Coordinates of C-alpha atoms in Angstrom, one line a residue:
M1 CA -8.6 5.1 -0.7
Q2 CA -10.4 7.4 1.8
P3 CA -10.4 11.2 1.4
L4 CA -7.6 12.9 3.3
S5 CA -10.2 14.5 5.5
Q6 CA -11.0 11.1 7.0
W7 CA -7.4 10.8 8.5
P8 CA -8.1 10.9 12.2
P9 CA -6.6 14.0 13.9
A10 CA -5.3 11.9 16.8
A11 CA -3.1 9.9 14.4
R12 CA -1.8 13.1 12.7
R13 CA -0.9 14.6 16.1
D14 CA 1.1 11.5 17.1
L15 CA 3.4 11.6 14.0
V16 CA 7.2 12.0 14.5
G17 CA 8.1 12.1 10.8
V18 CA 7.1 12.0 7.1
F19 CA 8.6 10.0 4.3
T20 CA 7.8 11.2 0.8
D21 CA 8.4 10.3 -2.8
I22 CA 9.8 13.1 -5.0
D23 CA 8.7 12.9 -8.7
D24 CA 5.0 13.8 -9.1
T25 CA 4.6 13.9 -5.3
L26 CA 6.8 16.8 -4.4
T27 CA 7.3 18.0 -7.9
T28 CA 4.8 19.6 -10.4
E29 CA 5.8 19.5 -14.1
G30 CA 9.3 18.6 -12.9
A31 CA 9.7 21.5 -10.4
V32 CA 9.4 21.8 -6.7
T33 CA 7.2 24.8 -6.1
S34 CA 7.3 27.3 -3.2
D35 CA 4.3 25.8 -1.5
V36 CA 6.1 22.5 -1.2
L37 CA 9.2 24.0 0.2
D38 CA 7.1 26.0 2.6
A39 CA 5.2 22.9 3.7
L40 CA 8.5 21.0 4.3
G41 CA 9.8 24.0 6.3
A42 CA 6.6 24.1 8.4
L43 CA 6.9 20.4 9.2
R44 CA 10.5 21.0 10.3
A45 CA 9.4 23.9 12.5
A46 CA 6.9 21.6 14.1
G47 CA 9.7 19.2 15.0
L48 CA 8.8 16.4 12.5
A49 CA 11.5 14.5 10.6
R50 CA 11.3 14.8 6.8
V51 CA 12.9 12.2 4.5
A52 CA 12.5 12.0 0.7
I53 CA 12.9 8.5 -0.8
T54 CA 13.2 8.4 -4.5
G55 CA 14.2 6.4 -7.5
R56 CA 16.2 9.4 -8.8
P57 CA 20.0 9.1 -8.9
V58 CA 22.3 10.3 -6.2
G59 CA 23.9 12.7 -8.6
W60 CA 20.6 14.3 -9.5
S61 CA 19.5 14.4 -5.8
E62 CA 22.7 15.9 -4.3
P63 CA 22.0 19.6 -5.0
F64 CA 18.5 19.3 -3.6
A65 CA 19.8 17.6 -0.4
A66 CA 21.9 20.7 0.1
V67 CA 19.1 23.2 0.1
W68 CA 15.7 21.5 0.7
P69 CA 14.4 21.5 4.3
V70 CA 14.8 17.7 4.7
D71 CA 16.8 15.6 7.0
A72 CA 18.0 13.3 4.1
I73 CA 17.2 12.2 0.6
V74 CA 17.4 8.5 0.1
A75 CA 18.1 8.0 -3.6
E76 CA 18.1 5.1 -6.1
N77 CA 15.3 3.2 -4.3
G78 CA 17.1 2.9 -0.9
A79 CA 20.7 2.4 -2.0
V80 CA 22.3 5.6 -1.0
A81 CA 21.5 8.5 1.3
L82 CA 22.4 12.1 1.1
V83 CA 22.7 13.8 4.5
R84 CA 23.7 17.3 5.3
T85 CA 26.5 17.6 7.8
A86 CA 26.7 20.2 10.6
K87 CA 29.0 22.3 8.4
G88 CA 26.5 22.3 5.5
A89 CA 28.3 19.8 3.3
V90 CA 26.3 16.8 1.8
E91 CA 27.6 13.4 2.8
K92 CA 26.9 10.2 0.9
R93 CA 26.1 7.0 2.8
Y94 CA 25.8 3.7 1.0
Q95 CA 24.0 0.4 1.9
Q96 CA 26.5 -1.6 -0.2
D97 CA 30.3 -1.6 0.1
A98 CA 32.5 -0.2 -2.7
V99 CA 33.5 -3.6 -4.2
T100 CA 29.9 -4.7 -4.4
R101 CA 28.8 -1.5 -6.0
A102 CA 31.5 -1.7 -8.6
H103 CA 30.7 -5.3 -9.5
N104 CA 26.9 -4.5 -9.7
F105 CA 27.5 -1.4 -11.8
E106 CA 29.2 -3.4 -14.6
R107 CA 26.4 -6.0 -14.6
M108 CA 23.7 -3.3 -14.7
Q109 CA 25.3 -1.4 -17.6
A110 CA 25.2 -4.7 -19.6
V111 CA 21.5 -5.1 -18.8
L112 CA 20.8 -1.5 -19.8
A113 CA 22.6 -1.9 -23.1
R114 CA 20.5 -5.0 -23.7
V115 CA 17.3 -3.2 -23.0
E116 CA 18.2 -0.5 -25.5
R117 CA 19.3 -3.0 -28.1
E118 CA 16.3 -5.4 -27.8
I119 CA 13.3 -3.3 -26.9
P120 CA 12.2 -0.8 -29.6
G121 CA 11.8 2.7 -28.2
A122 CA 13.4 1.9 -24.9
R123 CA 16.1 4.4 -23.9
R124 CA 18.0 5.1 -20.7
A125 CA 16.8 8.0 -18.6
T126 CA 18.5 11.3 -19.2
D127 CA 19.7 11.3 -15.5
S128 CA 21.6 8.0 -16.0
A129 CA 25.0 9.6 -15.7
G130 CA 24.3 10.4 -12.0
R131 CA 23.4 6.8 -11.1
E132 CA 25.7 4.6 -9.1
C133 CA 23.5 1.8 -7.7
D134 CA 20.7 1.3 -10.3
I135 CA 19.7 1.8 -13.9
A136 CA 16.6 3.6 -15.2
V137 CA 14.7 3.5 -18.5
D138 CA 12.5 6.5 -19.3
H139 CA 8.8 5.8 -20.0
S140 CA 7.1 9.2 -19.3
E141 CA 9.6 11.9 -18.6
F142 CA 11.0 12.6 -22.1
T143 CA 10.1 9.4 -23.8
R144 CA 6.6 7.8 -24.0
L145 CA 6.4 4.0 -23.7
D146 CA 3.1 2.1 -23.7
D147 CA 2.2 -0.3 -21.0
A148 CA 3.2 -3.4 -23.0
T149 CA 6.7 -2.0 -23.6
I150 CA 7.1 -1.0 -20.0
A151 CA 6.2 -4.6 -19.1
Q152 CA 8.9 -5.8 -21.5
V153 CA 11.5 -3.7 -19.8
V154 CA 10.5 -4.9 -16.4
A155 CA 10.5 -8.6 -17.6
L156 CA 13.9 -8.3 -19.1
M157 CA 15.4 -6.7 -16.0
R158 CA 13.8 -9.4 -13.7
G159 CA 15.0 -12.1 -16.1
E160 CA 18.5 -10.8 -15.5
G161 CA 18.0 -11.3 -11.7
M162 CA 17.3 -7.6 -11.0
H163 CA 14.7 -6.0 -8.9
A164 CA 12.6 -3.8 -11.1
T165 CA 9.9 -1.2 -10.2
V166 CA 8.0 1.4 -12.2
S167 CA 7.8 5.0 -11.0
S168 CA 5.7 7.7 -12.6
I169 CA 8.5 8.4 -15.0
H170 CA 11.0 5.6 -15.1
V171 CA 11.5 1.8 -14.9
N172 CA 14.3 1.3 -12.3
G173 CA 16.4 -1.9 -11.9
W174 CA 19.1 -2.8 -9.4
Y175 CA 20.9 -5.7 -7.7
G176 CA 20.7 -5.9 -3.9
D177 CA 18.2 -6.3 -1.2
H178 CA 17.4 -2.6 -0.8
N179 CA 14.1 -0.9 -1.7
K180 CA 12.2 2.1 -0.5
L181 CA 11.0 0.4 2.6
E182 CA 14.5 -1.0 3.5
G183 CA 15.9 2.5 2.8
A184 CA 13.4 4.0 5.2
R185 CA 14.3 1.5 7.9
W186 CA 18.0 2.1 7.3
I187 CA 17.9 5.9 7.4
V188 CA 16.0 5.9 10.7
R189 CA 18.8 3.7 12.2
E190 CA 21.5 5.9 10.6
L191 CA 20.2 9.3 11.6
W192 CA 18.3 8.6 14.9
G193 CA 19.5 5.2 16.1
R194 CA 16.0 3.9 16.3
Q195 CA 14.1 1.0 14.7
L196 CA 11.4 2.1 12.3
G197 CA 9.5 -1.2 12.9
D198 CA 8.9 -0.1 16.5
E199 CA 7.3 3.2 15.6
M200 CA 5.7 2.7 12.2
Q201 CA 2.4 4.1 13.6
H202 CA 4.2 7.4 14.1
W203 CA 5.3 7.9 10.5
A204 CA 3.4 8.9 7.4
Y205 CA 4.3 8.1 3.8
V206 CA 3.3 10.2 0.7
G207 CA 3.6 8.9 -2.8
D208 CA 2.0 8.6 -6.2
S209 CA 2.8 5.5 -8.3
T210 CA 3.4 1.8 -8.4
N211 CA 6.9 1.9 -6.9
D212 CA 5.3 3.3 -3.8
A213 CA 3.1 0.2 -3.3
L214 CA 5.4 -1.4 -0.8
M215 CA 5.3 1.8 1.3
F216 CA 1.5 2.0 1.0
E217 CA 1.3 -1.6 2.2
H218 CA 3.4 -1.1 5.4
F219 CA 2.5 2.4 6.5
A220 CA -0.9 2.7 8.2
H221 CA -0.6 6.5 7.5
S222 CA -0.1 6.2 3.8
I223 CA -1.3 9.0 1.5
G224 CA -1.5 9.3 -2.2
V225 CA -1.5 12.7 -4.0
A226 CA -4.5 12.7 -6.3
N227 CA -2.5 11.7 -9.4
V228 CA -2.1 8.3 -7.8
R229 CA -5.4 7.4 -9.5
R230 CA -3.5 7.1 -12.7
F231 CA -1.9 3.9 -11.3
E232 CA -4.9 2.7 -9.2
S233 CA -5.6 -0.4 -11.3
A234 CA -1.9 -1.4 -11.3
L235 CA -1.1 -0.9 -7.6
S236 CA -0.8 -4.0 -5.5
H237 CA -1.6 -1.9 -2.4
L238 CA -3.4 1.4 -2.4
P239 CA -2.7 4.3 0.0
R240 CA -5.0 4.5 2.9
Y241 CA -5.9 8.1 2.1
V242 CA -5.8 10.4 -1.0
A243 CA -5.3 14.1 -1.1
P244 CA -7.7 16.3 -3.0
S245 CA -5.0 17.8 -5.3
E246 CA -2.3 16.4 -7.5
R247 CA 1.5 16.5 -7.2
G248 CA 3.0 19.2 -5.1
A249 CA -0.3 20.8 -4.2
G250 CA -1.4 17.5 -2.8
F251 CA 1.7 17.2 -0.7
A252 CA 1.1 20.7 0.7
E253 CA -2.4 19.6 1.6
V254 CA -1.0 16.5 3.5
A255 CA 1.4 18.8 5.4
A256 CA -1.4 21.2 6.3
A257 CA -3.6 18.4 7.5
I258 CA -0.7 17.2 9.8
L259 CA -0.1 20.7 11.1
Q260 CA -3.7 21.6 11.7
A261 CA -4.1 18.5 14.0
R262 CA -1.1 19.7 16.0
A263 CA -2.2 23.3 16.4

């Protein structure tokens, strides 16, 4: 991981948009601070697209999609997008049809019950009521699980045929082919009618944990906020650059770096 200052100004000038994780990337101690909202607003004023991609549930994300200066929030690891309409309402867009979602929901609830029954200390995330397309087990938000227990949760989910990833706070599991990268590709088609694969060199991604590894792998302009070092040994792919500061302050530094190159 190179210091953020090593990110070439020419690459920053050529960006058309920024994807970002939310928890511990935009947030600090669970809150989005004014410097982060100012940074997102400044990116908007500069004409850049802004999309948050998160493992958080659609229900949790909906109020933020209504007020944050973002084009969309893609929730539940790529499964569903929240997009503000011209009239200010928030519209849900899904990757899976209603029948598939209903079938998968029943299967996932059975897996979640099994996790809680069979793995001591494992509990569903407190935001679970707002989830439609995945399940989440808390490991660092309100409950503390050690690495061995987290690995047990992941193994059980994968043993049930689910995809499973670990964020900075939760273990997420789901059925379907979506993930953060596919969610990014999908939302670029949905909102702008373009192919992300044709313009990857013009987008940046900012994240902080192991469930961002796929994005770090595919985005040449990938940046970790400084707390990504917590997961450095567990990441299959590291971000290309790392901000000096952690969490929201680190995101604000990334935005400033982009805007300085465009001044």
